[in-house]
Amino acid sequence: MKKFIARISAALLILSPLLAQNTTSNAGLLVPEDRIRSGNEGFASEEFRRGVQAYYRCAFNDAIVQFERALTYMPDDNLILEWLGKSYYKSGLEGSALSYWQTAADNGYGGLLLENKIEIVRERRVTGDSTDKLMRLSEAGAFPGEYNGNQIYSGPVSVLTNYDGTMWIAAYNSNELILMNQNGIVIDRSTGPLNGFDRPSDIIRLNDGNILVAEHAGDRLALLNSNAKFIKYIGSRGRGKGQMVGPLYLAQDYLDRIYATDYGNRRVDVFDSEGNALFSFGGKQGSFPGLKGPTGIALVDESVFIADDQTGCIYEFDRAGNYIRELVEPATFSKPEAMRFLNGSLVICDSNRIVSVNQNTGATFEYARTGNAPSRITVAQPDVNGNVVVSDFTANEIYMMSKVQELVGGFFVQIEQLDASKFPQVTVELRVENRHRQPVVGLQQENFFLSEKQQPVVNLKLLGAASNNTEADITLIIDRSKTSLLYKTEIEAAVKEIVASMNGKGILRIVSEGAVPVTEYVGRPDLLGDFTIDSLKTPLADKVAADLALRLASNDLVNASKKRALVIINAGGKNDFSFPQYNLAELTAYMNNNSIACSLVQVSQNSLAEELSYIVDNTAGNEYYVYRPQGLSDVLKDIIEIPQGIYQLSFTSSLQKNYGLSYLPLEAEVYLLNRSGRDETGYFAPLE
C-alpha cells in the first residue's frame, strides 16, 4: 500500500529532465518540480510513457496511437509533438513527421537540433540520396606516415577500403600492408609470405573476397586471403606468357579474370581466377602504336581503360584486348597513376591532382588538387562512408577527402532503440548517417559521447557495430501474377540459388505477392533447399498488390537482424502490379528509415514496372537477372556488404528513476575527424 501511494505521489510531481534549450513557456509534461500536475497532465504522462516504450519496441503504429491519445489531453505539448513526429518518421510518413516537428519548432522548442533535423529530412524528400557527382573534394583529415618521430608506414601507394570502415594501405617503401580504422589507428600489419613483399604497388579485393597485391620489384602478384595471409604467387619475372616486369595496377572483371598493367613489358597481362595466364594485350594494332608506359587500369562494362604515363593519354580496349580509341588527347595528363571507376566516371590520379574523366566523352573535371607542395598522388579510392581515401607517396600521407557540402552539413545522428529493462544498466542503439542518407561505418568507442543532463554517462562501452555482421535476414517476395506461371522454373531456380548462398545462416521469410499478400514461410533457409512453386498457397491473380506485399515484408524485418533486405523475384509485366494504399515515397521512406534494403531478381525479359525500378533505385539494393553469367550467389554478398551505420552502446545511468515514472533524458554526440552530429531523446525505467 505504501509503495502504491508513493507511485501515485510521484505521478503527480513534475518531471524536468530536458536540456535548457528545449524548455518552453508551454512546459506540458515537463514542469517545475514544485508544481502538482493537473489531471490532464497525469493522463497524458501515462499515455506518453506507453508511447515511448512502444517506440523502442519498434511498434511504431502503437506508438502513434499512444502519442495521439496523449495529445488529446495536452494538444500543444511540444515533447509529445516531437515524439509523434519521430514515430511517423519511422513509419515512413515523413510529411506527417515534418508537420509535427515544425509545429514544435514554431513554438520555440528544440532549438538548432530540431531545425537541423527538419532541414535534413526535407532535403532528402526532395533530392533522395543523390548528390552532385561533380563537386570538388576537400580534405577532411590526414593520417601521416610518421607520428612523434615514429614511423607508422612509408611510401603509401595504394588503398583498399573494406565494408566495415577499415582500410588496407599498401606501403611501397616499408614493404607491408597496414590495416587502419577510420580514426587512423593501425590495427593490423601484414608483411606477406616468409620472404616478405617486394615493393607492393597496388592492392584490390577479388570477387571471392581474397586480396591481390602487385609486387612491382618482385615481378609477380601475391594472392592473400581476406585477413592478408599469403596463399600463393601468380606470375613470374620475364617476358613470356604469364610473366611480368614491374606490374603496377590491378583490376578484375565480372568473369573473375585478373588484369595487371605490366609496365616493363608495355602491356596488360590477363589471368583467370586460378592465376593461369590467358593472354596479354597493348601492343601495336593498326594505327595504334602500342602502350609506352601502362599505369592505371579500370573496367567499365565491356571496356578496359588504360592510362599511359609516357603519352599522358587514356586508351580504351575491349575485354579481348582489341584497341578501340583514345579517350582523351595525348598529354592531357603529366604523370597518371591509378584509375578507379567512381560515381559513374573514371577517376585518375595525376601528380598533385585528382581528375574525373567521363568514359563516354572524355570530358574532364578536377575533383581536388593538393597544392604546390611536393606531392605524388597515386590512388583515390572511395570508401564505404562516401569519402575518397587518397594516398600521397611523396608526402607520405593518407588523406580523407569529402565533398564540401558533407563537411559543412555534419552527421545525422538518431537514437533509435533503447533498453532500460535492467536499469541502471542501459543499452542504446544509434544510427549515424550523412545528410544524404549514406551510413557512417567504422566508428569506435572514442567517437561517441553520451550524457545525461549534460553530464557524461558512466561506464560507456561500445558493444558492437552492425557493419561487422556477417549474416543477414532476407525476405523473398515472390510474384504471384498469372504471368509468373510462365516462369515457374526460373523462379524456383532463383529461390534455390539465394537459399543455398545463405548456408543455413540467418532467417529466411517468403511472402507471396498476390491480390492479398501472405507470409508463407519463416525459418531456417536450409530447410527450403527443395523449394517448389507448388508449395505456395497464395493463388495467382490478374493484378497483385505490390505495395501491400512490400509493407508486409518490411514489417517483418523491422525487428530482424541489422543486415536485412527484401528480394523481389519478379516475372510480371508492368501492368501486373498495383499500389492502391501506399505510395512509392512512403514505401521507400519506410524501408530507408528502418535500414531495409530492397533488391530485385528479374526472371523474364518483360519490361519492368516503373514502380519497382523506383523502389530499388531509391533504396540500398540492386537489380539482377536470373541467368546472368555470375549467377545469383552474389545477392547475399551484396546485401551483407551494404553499409550499416548502426551502433550499440551500453552505460550505467546516474539518474533517479522515480519508480519508473520519470522521463530520463539522454544526449548523444558523434565525432569523426572534423565532423560531428548529435541527437537527444529520453526513456523510462521499469515501473516498480
XYZ file of C-alpha atoms in Angstrom:
688
model
C 0.000 0.000 0.000
C 2.842 2.394 0.842
C 4.511 1.671 -2.500
C 1.219 2.336 -4.324
C 0.757 5.674 -2.559
C 4.366 6.599 -3.362
C 3.802 5.842 -7.069
C 0.663 7.987 -7.142
C 2.514 10.829 -5.428
C 5.374 10.558 -7.901
C 2.941 10.672 -10.823
C 1.616 13.969 -9.530
C 5.035 15.555 -9.290
C 6.560 17.393 -12.194
C 9.438 15.868 -14.155
C 12.014 18.279 -15.568
C 14.870 16.478 -17.278
C 15.222 18.107 -20.690
C 18.048 20.467 -21.606
C 17.550 24.186 -21.164
C 17.369 24.896 -24.873
C 14.376 22.567 -25.215
C 12.186 24.052 -22.485
C 9.451 26.492 -23.442
C 6.726 28.554 -21.813
C 4.437 25.630 -22.587
C 6.016 23.240 -20.106
C 3.475 20.449 -20.655
C 4.692 17.077 -19.406
C 7.889 18.603 -18.043
C 7.076 21.273 -15.490
C 8.806 22.670 -12.395
C 9.243 20.257 -9.517
C 7.343 22.480 -7.107
C 4.051 22.293 -9.018
C 1.478 19.499 -8.900
C 0.299 18.015 -12.201
C -3.200 18.679 -13.416
C -5.454 15.747 -14.220
C -4.865 16.089 -17.952
C -1.108 16.196 -17.395
C -1.269 12.956 -15.442
C -3.309 11.129 -18.096
C -1.067 12.476 -20.875
C 2.017 11.389 -18.976
C 0.821 7.781 -18.783
C -0.074 7.624 -22.484
C 3.240 9.262 -23.316
C 5.192 6.698 -21.280
C 3.463 3.867 -23.124
C 4.191 5.527 -26.443
C 7.901 5.838 -25.693
C 8.086 2.177 -24.723
C 6.215 1.135 -27.885
C 8.593 3.216 -29.995
C 11.637 1.471 -28.536
C 9.983 -1.894 -29.307
C 9.742 -0.721 -32.944
C 5.930 -0.881 -32.649
C 5.590 2.457 -34.406
C 1.863 2.235 -35.148
C 1.173 1.566 -31.468
C 3.433 4.480 -30.551
C 1.496 6.794 -32.867
C -1.794 5.761 -31.217
C -0.398 6.376 -27.726
C 1.101 9.769 -28.564
C -2.092 10.911 -30.296
C -4.040 9.933 -27.176
C -1.597 11.938 -25.110
C -2.195 14.924 -27.391
C -5.941 14.756 -26.743
C -5.148 15.640 -23.126
C -2.419 18.170 -23.928
C -2.798 19.283 -27.570
C 0.096 21.768 -27.522
C 2.752 19.801 -25.637
C 5.983 20.074 -27.614
C 7.582 16.924 -26.249
C 4.622 14.823 -27.373
C 4.697 16.553 -30.772
C 8.378 15.688 -31.178
C 7.864 12.022 -30.323
C 4.794 11.753 -32.528
C 6.893 13.133 -35.384
C 9.621 10.552 -34.661
C 7.054 7.731 -34.802
C 5.617 8.941 -38.108
C 9.148 9.259 -39.487
C 9.974 5.638 -38.640
C 6.657 4.571 -40.188
C 7.667 6.175 -43.481
C 5.159 9.034 -43.239
C 7.718 11.805 -43.417
C 5.231 14.501 -44.369
C 3.311 13.995 -41.127
C 6.566 13.855 -39.162
C 7.702 17.183 -40.576
C 4.337 18.761 -39.780
C 4.514 17.843 -36.078
C 8.179 18.783 -35.783
C 7.546 22.132 -37.451
C 4.698 22.877 -35.042
C 7.012 22.204 -32.099
C 9.771 24.309 -33.657
C 7.352 27.189 -34.279
C 6.566 27.067 -30.558
C 10.229 27.733 -29.844
C 11.016 24.129 -28.924
C 14.053 22.063 -29.919
C 16.475 24.806 -30.913
C 19.006 24.260 -33.667
C 18.925 20.492 -33.225
C 15.279 20.171 -34.261
C 15.686 22.759 -37.009
C 18.587 20.789 -38.428
C 16.565 17.562 -38.367
C 13.688 19.227 -40.212
C 16.068 20.655 -42.812
C 17.779 17.295 -43.474
C 14.542 15.310 -43.798
C 13.033 17.934 -46.124
C 16.143 17.933 -48.268
C 16.090 14.132 -48.522
C 12.455 14.123 -49.607
C 13.257 16.466 -52.490
C 16.568 15.029 -53.662
C 16.525 11.459 -52.294
C 20.026 10.186 -51.596
C 21.533 11.656 -54.744
C 24.367 14.139 -54.547
C 26.176 16.251 -57.078
C 28.679 13.836 -58.605
C 30.924 16.595 -59.929
C 31.721 18.515 -56.768
C 35.167 19.430 -55.576
C 36.627 17.452 -52.720
C 38.091 18.971 -49.595
C 40.379 17.376 -47.037
C 38.508 16.041 -44.012
C 41.575 14.674 -42.247
C 45.030 13.199 -42.783
C 46.985 10.255 -41.392
C 50.740 10.920 -41.681
C 53.271 8.123 -42.039
C 55.187 9.395 -39.016
C 53.985 10.443 -35.580
C 56.214 11.920 -32.866
C 59.255 10.695 -34.748
C 57.957 7.119 -35.017
C 57.343 5.571 -38.420
C 53.849 4.169 -38.949
C 54.307 3.371 -42.637
C 56.446 4.603 -45.504
C 55.535 5.250 -49.113
C 51.738 4.697 -49.264
C 50.989 3.799 -52.853
C 47.555 2.150 -52.821
C 44.483 1.765 -50.623
C 41.849 -0.956 -50.346
C 38.757 0.072 -48.375
C 36.659 -2.511 -46.533
C 32.908 -2.561 -45.992
C 33.385 -2.356 -42.197
C 35.066 1.057 -42.498
C 38.668 -0.120 -42.161
C 41.243 0.164 -44.954
C 44.346 -1.678 -46.107
C 47.263 0.550 -47.113
C 49.987 -0.796 -49.390
C 53.270 0.780 -48.228
C 55.828 0.622 -51.039
C 58.909 1.679 -49.046
C 58.241 -0.348 -45.892
C 57.104 -3.443 -47.852
C 53.934 -4.100 -45.882
C 50.172 -3.809 -45.735
C 48.707 -1.776 -42.863
C 45.110 -2.180 -41.676
C 43.840 1.151 -40.345
C 40.479 2.248 -38.932
C 38.556 5.469 -39.540
C 40.439 7.219 -36.731
C 43.840 6.473 -38.254
C 44.680 3.791 -35.694
C 46.728 0.840 -37.005
C 45.012 -2.403 -36.000
C 46.998 -4.943 -38.043
C 50.030 -5.347 -40.297
C 50.977 -7.909 -42.929
C 54.398 -8.424 -44.453
C 53.195 -11.197 -46.743
C 54.975 -14.562 -47.068
C 58.164 -15.501 -45.203
C 60.341 -13.636 -47.684
C 58.076 -10.563 -47.448
C 56.574 -8.283 -50.064
C 58.853 -6.798 -52.698
C 57.616 -3.231 -53.288
C 53.809 -3.591 -53.263
C 52.308 -1.165 -55.782
C 48.577 -1.951 -55.765
C 46.016 -3.868 -53.746
C 42.497 -4.937 -54.766
C 39.793 -7.260 -53.451
C 38.805 -10.099 -55.753
C 35.242 -11.227 -56.306
C 35.742 -14.223 -53.989
C 36.842 -11.986 -51.089
C 40.567 -12.700 -51.365
C 43.104 -9.887 -51.711
C 45.545 -9.460 -54.594
C 48.758 -7.432 -54.321
C 51.005 -6.367 -57.200
C 54.720 -6.578 -56.288
C 56.460 -4.110 -58.551
C 60.053 -5.183 -57.815
C 59.110 -8.839 -57.340
C 57.586 -9.050 -60.845
C 54.633 -11.062 -59.568
C 51.230 -10.894 -57.920
C 50.653 -12.126 -54.358
C 47.312 -13.757 -53.573
C 46.195 -13.355 -49.934
C 43.074 -14.344 -48.041
C 40.695 -11.740 -46.594
C 42.905 -11.429 -43.498
C 46.006 -10.758 -45.631
C 47.502 -14.236 -45.072
C 49.603 -15.430 -48.008
C 48.131 -18.113 -50.298
C 50.291 -18.195 -53.442
C 52.043 -16.206 -56.155
C 50.623 -15.504 -59.603
C 53.022 -14.892 -62.480
C 56.804 -14.648 -62.533
C 59.629 -12.477 -63.880
C 60.091 -12.466 -67.645
C 58.637 -11.503 -70.999
C 56.724 -14.656 -71.890
C 53.091 -15.560 -71.391
C 52.137 -15.121 -67.746
C 55.392 -13.321 -66.959
C 55.831 -9.692 -65.900
C 58.403 -6.965 -65.433
C 57.259 -4.344 -62.922
C 53.491 -4.858 -62.552
C 51.768 -1.717 -61.306
C 47.972 -1.669 -61.036
C 45.246 -4.321 -60.956
C 41.591 -4.930 -61.836
C 39.138 -7.830 -62.104
C 36.086 -8.272 -64.332
C 32.756 -9.985 -63.699
C 34.107 -13.206 -65.227
C 36.782 -13.229 -62.481
C 39.611 -12.541 -64.935
C 42.516 -10.612 -63.431
C 44.148 -7.719 -65.325
C 47.582 -6.304 -64.420
C 49.349 -3.405 -66.107
C 52.856 -4.680 -66.937
C 54.989 -1.539 -67.078
C 58.263 -3.197 -68.063
C 56.705 -5.216 -70.879
C 54.479 -2.310 -72.002
C 51.330 -4.397 -71.963
C 48.416 -5.690 -69.898
C 48.570 -9.288 -68.654
C 45.351 -11.253 -68.149
C 44.919 -14.286 -65.856
C 41.951 -16.470 -64.988
C 40.573 -16.753 -61.445
C 43.056 -19.536 -60.641
C 46.033 -17.443 -61.721
C 46.596 -19.193 -65.053
C 47.842 -16.924 -67.838
C 45.287 -16.275 -70.572
C 46.694 -13.579 -72.866
C 48.221 -10.111 -72.949
C 47.440 -7.021 -74.997
C 48.545 -3.459 -75.559
C 50.993 -3.935 -78.411
C 50.850 -2.301 -81.831
C 47.461 -2.712 -83.550
C 46.883 -0.969 -86.903
C 47.277 2.753 -86.366
C 47.715 2.291 -82.613
C 51.486 2.321 -81.899
C 51.146 0.356 -78.656
C 51.362 1.226 -74.991
C 54.506 3.067 -73.864
C 54.072 3.150 -70.084
C 50.824 1.498 -68.903
C 49.836 2.502 -65.385
C 46.232 2.859 -64.180
C 43.515 0.441 -65.291
C 39.729 0.471 -64.886
C 36.998 -1.864 -66.178
C 33.611 -0.429 -67.113
C 31.022 -2.753 -68.634
C 32.763 -4.324 -71.639
C 35.557 -1.763 -71.862
C 39.085 -1.727 -70.446
C 40.642 1.728 -69.921
C 44.425 2.027 -69.629
C 46.378 5.153 -68.624
C 49.831 5.717 -70.124
C 52.332 7.895 -68.257
C 54.566 8.327 -71.305
C 51.869 9.715 -73.589
C 49.651 11.277 -70.906
C 46.665 9.578 -72.517
C 43.902 7.085 -71.649
C 43.208 4.330 -74.161
C 40.096 2.176 -74.465
C 40.173 -1.541 -75.327
C 37.510 -4.231 -75.286
C 37.690 -7.214 -72.924
C 39.518 -9.258 -75.560
C 42.267 -6.632 -75.771
C 41.267 -5.076 -79.101
C 42.143 -1.395 -79.351
C 39.140 0.942 -79.690
C 40.181 4.579 -79.299
C 41.934 7.364 -77.412
C 39.560 8.530 -74.687
C 41.447 11.828 -74.192
C 44.066 13.644 -76.188
C 47.748 12.825 -75.564
C 49.446 14.997 -72.911
C 46.144 15.504 -71.084
C 47.921 14.118 -68.025
C 51.500 14.603 -66.893
C 52.050 11.554 -64.665
C 48.877 9.429 -64.474
C 48.771 6.733 -61.827
C 45.911 4.529 -60.567
C 42.468 4.775 -62.114
C 39.181 3.770 -60.459
C 35.531 3.881 -61.508
C 33.664 6.198 -59.118
C 30.245 7.890 -59.307
C 29.744 6.906 -62.923
C 33.081 8.169 -64.232
C 36.770 7.316 -64.276
C 38.802 8.914 -61.501
C 42.524 9.162 -62.143
C 45.400 10.478 -60.037
C 47.835 12.768 -61.825
C 50.780 14.174 -59.838
C 49.113 16.588 -57.388
C 45.521 16.377 -58.602
C 42.528 14.031 -58.819
C 40.608 14.192 -62.081
C 37.257 12.759 -63.164
C 37.017 11.594 -66.781
C 33.719 10.811 -68.495
C 34.195 7.356 -70.011
C 31.907 8.201 -72.943
C 33.007 11.700 -73.935
C 36.449 12.077 -72.351
C 35.364 15.299 -70.617
C 37.452 16.039 -67.515
C 36.706 17.641 -64.150
C 39.218 18.356 -61.406
C 37.986 16.928 -58.106
C 40.899 18.055 -55.945
C 44.420 19.483 -56.002
C 46.973 19.150 -53.189
C 48.709 22.470 -53.905
C 52.289 23.330 -54.754
C 53.999 21.277 -52.055
C 55.868 18.177 -53.274
C 53.173 15.618 -53.956
C 52.590 12.412 -55.900
C 49.051 11.156 -55.539
C 48.867 7.526 -56.598
C 45.384 6.258 -55.656
C 41.990 7.836 -54.931
C 39.743 5.098 -53.561
C 36.110 5.566 -52.472
C 35.287 4.206 -49.029
C 32.087 2.873 -47.528
C 31.227 6.270 -45.991
C 31.217 8.178 -49.263
C 34.667 9.663 -48.678
C 37.621 9.336 -51.026
C 40.790 7.935 -49.471
C 43.885 9.328 -51.178
C 47.464 8.064 -50.920
C 50.253 10.615 -51.360
C 53.523 8.770 -51.974
C 55.833 11.802 -51.766
C 54.182 13.472 -48.766
C 53.939 10.063 -47.041
C 50.327 10.696 -46.007
C 46.842 9.298 -46.378
C 44.140 11.930 -46.907
C 40.435 11.546 -46.202
C 38.572 13.749 -48.662
C 34.869 14.573 -48.732
C 32.548 16.795 -50.692
C 32.359 20.273 -49.214
C 28.626 20.060 -48.503
C 29.184 16.931 -46.415
C 31.854 18.608 -44.292
C 29.603 21.597 -43.669
C 26.473 19.533 -43.010
C 27.888 17.178 -40.395
C 26.287 13.889 -39.338
C 22.641 12.970 -38.907
C 22.541 11.045 -35.612
C 19.432 9.175 -34.445
C 18.937 7.316 -31.169
C 16.719 4.520 -32.453
C 16.299 1.910 -29.741
C 16.884 1.885 -26.010
C 16.587 -0.926 -23.473
C 16.360 0.118 -19.828
C 14.873 -3.162 -18.557
C 17.972 -3.705 -16.379
C 18.176 -0.126 -15.137
C 20.559 1.466 -14.193
C 22.246 -0.571 -16.946
C 21.030 0.896 -20.235
C 21.646 -0.302 -23.793
C 21.179 2.166 -26.622
C 21.273 1.809 -30.403
C 22.314 4.729 -32.604
C 22.257 5.247 -36.327
C 24.851 7.599 -37.859
C 24.438 8.912 -41.417
C 25.478 11.873 -43.500
C 22.936 14.337 -44.812
C 22.265 12.194 -47.882
C 21.368 9.015 -46.010
C 24.749 7.366 -46.514
C 25.625 5.387 -43.359
C 28.812 6.231 -41.471
C 30.698 2.984 -40.862
C 33.793 2.113 -38.852
C 33.320 4.296 -35.759
C 34.986 3.269 -32.499
C 34.097 3.945 -28.861
C 36.196 7.104 -28.827
C 33.890 8.572 -31.492
C 30.871 8.579 -29.146
C 29.970 10.853 -26.233
C 26.779 10.137 -24.281
C 25.463 12.346 -21.498
C 22.510 12.691 -19.124
C 21.514 16.231 -18.228
C 24.794 17.338 -19.853
C 26.850 15.093 -17.546
C 28.873 12.250 -19.117
C 27.385 8.806 -18.573
C 29.252 6.212 -16.523
C 30.872 3.052 -17.924
C 30.220 3.813 -21.580
C 31.021 0.788 -23.773
C 30.684 0.139 -27.489
C 29.073 -3.303 -27.704
C 29.136 -3.705 -31.460
C 28.541 -2.316 -34.932
C 26.079 -3.715 -37.452
C 28.678 -3.326 -40.196
C 30.597 -6.234 -38.640
C 27.697 -8.662 -39.009
C 28.366 -11.483 -41.466
C 24.805 -12.823 -41.618
C 21.604 -11.352 -42.993
C 17.874 -11.920 -42.702
C 16.197 -11.982 -46.110
C 12.562 -11.866 -47.165
C 11.806 -13.152 -50.655
C 8.741 -11.547 -52.253
C 7.578 -13.991 -54.918
C 5.432 -12.719 -57.769
C 2.034 -14.481 -57.974
C 0.697 -12.703 -61.037
C -0.671 -15.003 -63.731
C 2.328 -14.072 -65.873
C 4.595 -15.744 -63.304
C 3.121 -19.145 -64.202
C 5.182 -18.988 -67.406
C 8.418 -18.709 -65.411
C 7.997 -21.428 -62.804
C 11.432 -22.941 -63.491
C 13.209 -19.582 -63.324
C 11.519 -18.564 -60.048
C 12.386 -21.879 -58.424
C 15.985 -21.606 -59.617
C 16.293 -18.067 -58.210
C 14.901 -19.095 -54.811
C 17.134 -22.168 -54.563
C 20.287 -20.254 -55.505
C 19.656 -17.495 -52.976
C 18.741 -20.034 -50.289
C 21.912 -22.031 -50.958
C 24.076 -18.905 -50.666
C 22.805 -18.321 -47.103
C 24.476 -21.565 -45.932
C 21.809 -22.133 -43.314
C 22.545 -18.804 -41.581
C 20.064 -16.067 -40.806
C 16.279 -16.145 -41.062
C 14.503 -16.552 -44.388
C 10.964 -15.358 -44.997
C 8.798 -15.875 -48.063
C 5.942 -13.511 -48.876
C 3.615 -14.369 -51.743
C 2.774 -11.259 -53.730
C -0.835 -11.948 -54.653
C -4.061 -9.963 -54.605
C -3.794 -10.338 -50.822
C -0.131 -10.858 -49.838
C 0.605 -13.646 -47.353
C 3.685 -14.649 -45.344
C 4.199 -18.275 -46.380
C 7.397 -19.204 -44.547
C 9.585 -18.020 -41.686
C 12.553 -20.086 -40.575
C 15.929 -21.526 -41.424
C 16.959 -21.160 -45.084
C 18.461 -24.651 -45.331
C 15.002 -26.179 -44.883
C 13.929 -24.780 -48.260
C 16.517 -26.482 -50.439
C 13.747 -28.361 -52.260
C 11.508 -25.315 -52.771
C 8.824 -25.535 -55.450
C 6.263 -23.014 -56.638
C 3.549 -25.580 -55.978
C 4.213 -25.284 -52.233
C 2.873 -21.703 -52.218
C -0.729 -21.411 -51.067
C -1.477 -17.937 -52.412
C -3.494 -18.154 -55.647
C -2.437 -16.444 -58.854
C -4.016 -13.056 -59.572
C -4.549 -10.805 -62.578
C -3.101 -7.891 -60.633
C -1.045 -8.207 -57.455
C -0.943 -5.704 -54.586
C 2.746 -4.893 -54.688
C 2.538 -2.135 -52.092
C 0.834 -4.381 -49.529
C 3.425 -7.105 -50.128
C 6.288 -4.669 -49.646
C 4.738 -3.211 -46.497
C 4.022 -6.654 -45.031
C 7.529 -7.863 -45.784
C 9.065 -4.691 -44.329
C 7.029 -5.008 -41.132
C 8.535 -8.435 -40.527
C 12.080 -7.105 -40.972
C 11.902 -4.072 -38.670
C 12.993 -6.199 -35.699
C 15.152 -8.603 -37.714
C 18.938 -8.770 -37.971
C 20.625 -5.435 -38.649
C 21.729 -6.772 -42.025
C 18.344 -7.270 -43.674
C 16.806 -6.992 -47.095
C 13.818 -7.653 -49.311
C 14.446 -9.514 -52.558
C 11.614 -9.242 -55.091
C 11.517 -12.174 -57.515
C 9.648 -10.637 -60.398
C 8.210 -12.183 -63.544
C 5.232 -9.997 -64.338
C 4.903 -7.253 -66.888
C 4.497 -3.636 -65.942
C 0.693 -3.901 -65.918
C 0.571 -6.749 -63.391
C 1.230 -4.613 -60.286
C -0.873 -2.139 -58.327
C -0.116 0.278 -55.495
C -3.584 1.066 -54.097
C -2.781 2.011 -50.489
C 0.876 3.103 -50.124
C 2.616 5.465 -52.496
C 6.213 4.940 -53.574
C 7.616 7.725 -51.390
C 6.055 6.203 -48.273
C 7.288 2.705 -49.096
C 10.872 3.752 -49.785
C 10.942 6.047 -46.742
C 9.720 3.193 -44.528
C 12.479 0.922 -45.817
C 15.231 3.536 -45.670
C 14.275 4.820 -42.216
C 14.473 1.255 -40.890
C 17.639 0.167 -42.750
C 15.873 -2.289 -45.074
C 17.440 -2.774 -48.498
C 15.324 -3.840 -51.468
C 16.747 -5.768 -54.420
C 15.042 -7.328 -57.416
C 15.642 -10.527 -59.398
C 14.057 -10.397 -62.842
C 13.242 -13.868 -64.206
C 11.786 -12.737 -67.525
C 12.583 -10.371 -70.343
C 9.373 -8.421 -69.730
C 9.595 -4.692 -69.220
C 9.992 -3.954 -65.553
C 7.279 -1.945 -63.831
C 8.489 1.613 -63.283
C 7.291 1.471 -59.679
C 9.558 -1.487 -58.897
C 12.530 0.206 -60.564
C 11.869 3.319 -58.480
C 11.856 1.348 -55.228
C 15.102 -0.470 -55.997
C 16.794 2.721 -57.201
C 15.776 4.628 -54.076
C 16.781 2.018 -51.520
C 20.097 0.301 -50.899
C 19.507 -2.540 -53.356
C 20.433 -3.853 -56.797
C 18.789 -5.408 -59.843
C 19.791 -8.890 -61.073
C 18.819 -11.150 -63.954
C 18.306 -14.796 -63.066
C 20.554 -16.057 -65.859
C 23.389 -13.554 -65.570
C 26.837 -15.153 -66.085
C 27.942 -14.946 -62.436
C 24.665 -16.332 -61.092
C 22.788 -15.109 -58.013
C 25.173 -16.156 -55.258
C 26.352 -12.530 -55.066
C 22.896 -11.343 -53.955
C 23.598 -12.284 -50.326
C 27.174 -10.996 -50.517
C 25.955 -7.633 -51.818
C 23.372 -7.411 -49.016
C 25.957 -8.138 -46.325
C 28.279 -5.511 -47.780
C 25.629 -2.782 -47.798
C 26.899 -0.171 -45.311
C 25.105 -0.080 -41.960
C 25.849 2.842 -39.670
C 24.146 1.283 -36.635
C 25.978 1.022 -33.305
C 25.042 -0.461 -29.943
C 26.408 1.023 -26.721
C 25.793 0.488 -23.024
C 26.217 2.705 -19.965
C 25.253 2.993 -16.314
C 22.702 5.694 -15.617
C 23.252 8.086 -12.706
C 19.672 9.393 -12.710
C 16.888 8.619 -10.243
C 14.148 6.619 -11.899
C 11.320 7.736 -9.558
C 9.521 4.358 -9.571
C 9.796 4.256 -13.361
C 7.604 7.330 -13.846
C 10.315 9.885 -14.603
C 11.264 10.720 -18.171
C 15.044 10.342 -18.186
C 16.919 12.434 -20.776
C 19.805 11.172 -22.893
C 22.060 13.076 -25.291
C 24.415 11.517 -27.847
C 27.190 13.170 -29.816
C 29.350 11.589 -32.533
C 32.742 12.904 -33.668
C 34.939 11.788 -36.572
C 37.878 13.878 -37.781
C 36.383 17.363 -38.197
C 32.739 16.296 -38.487
C 30.134 15.770 -35.784
C 26.447 15.275 -35.102
C 24.117 14.909 -32.126
C 20.691 13.748 -31.011
C 18.578 13.956 -27.856
C 15.953 11.593 -26.529
C 14.575 10.201 -23.281
C 13.302 6.976 -21.765
C 11.564 5.435 -18.774
C 12.990 2.922 -16.351
C 10.811 -0.128 -15.490
C 7.833 0.551 -13.265
C 8.027 -0.534 -9.636
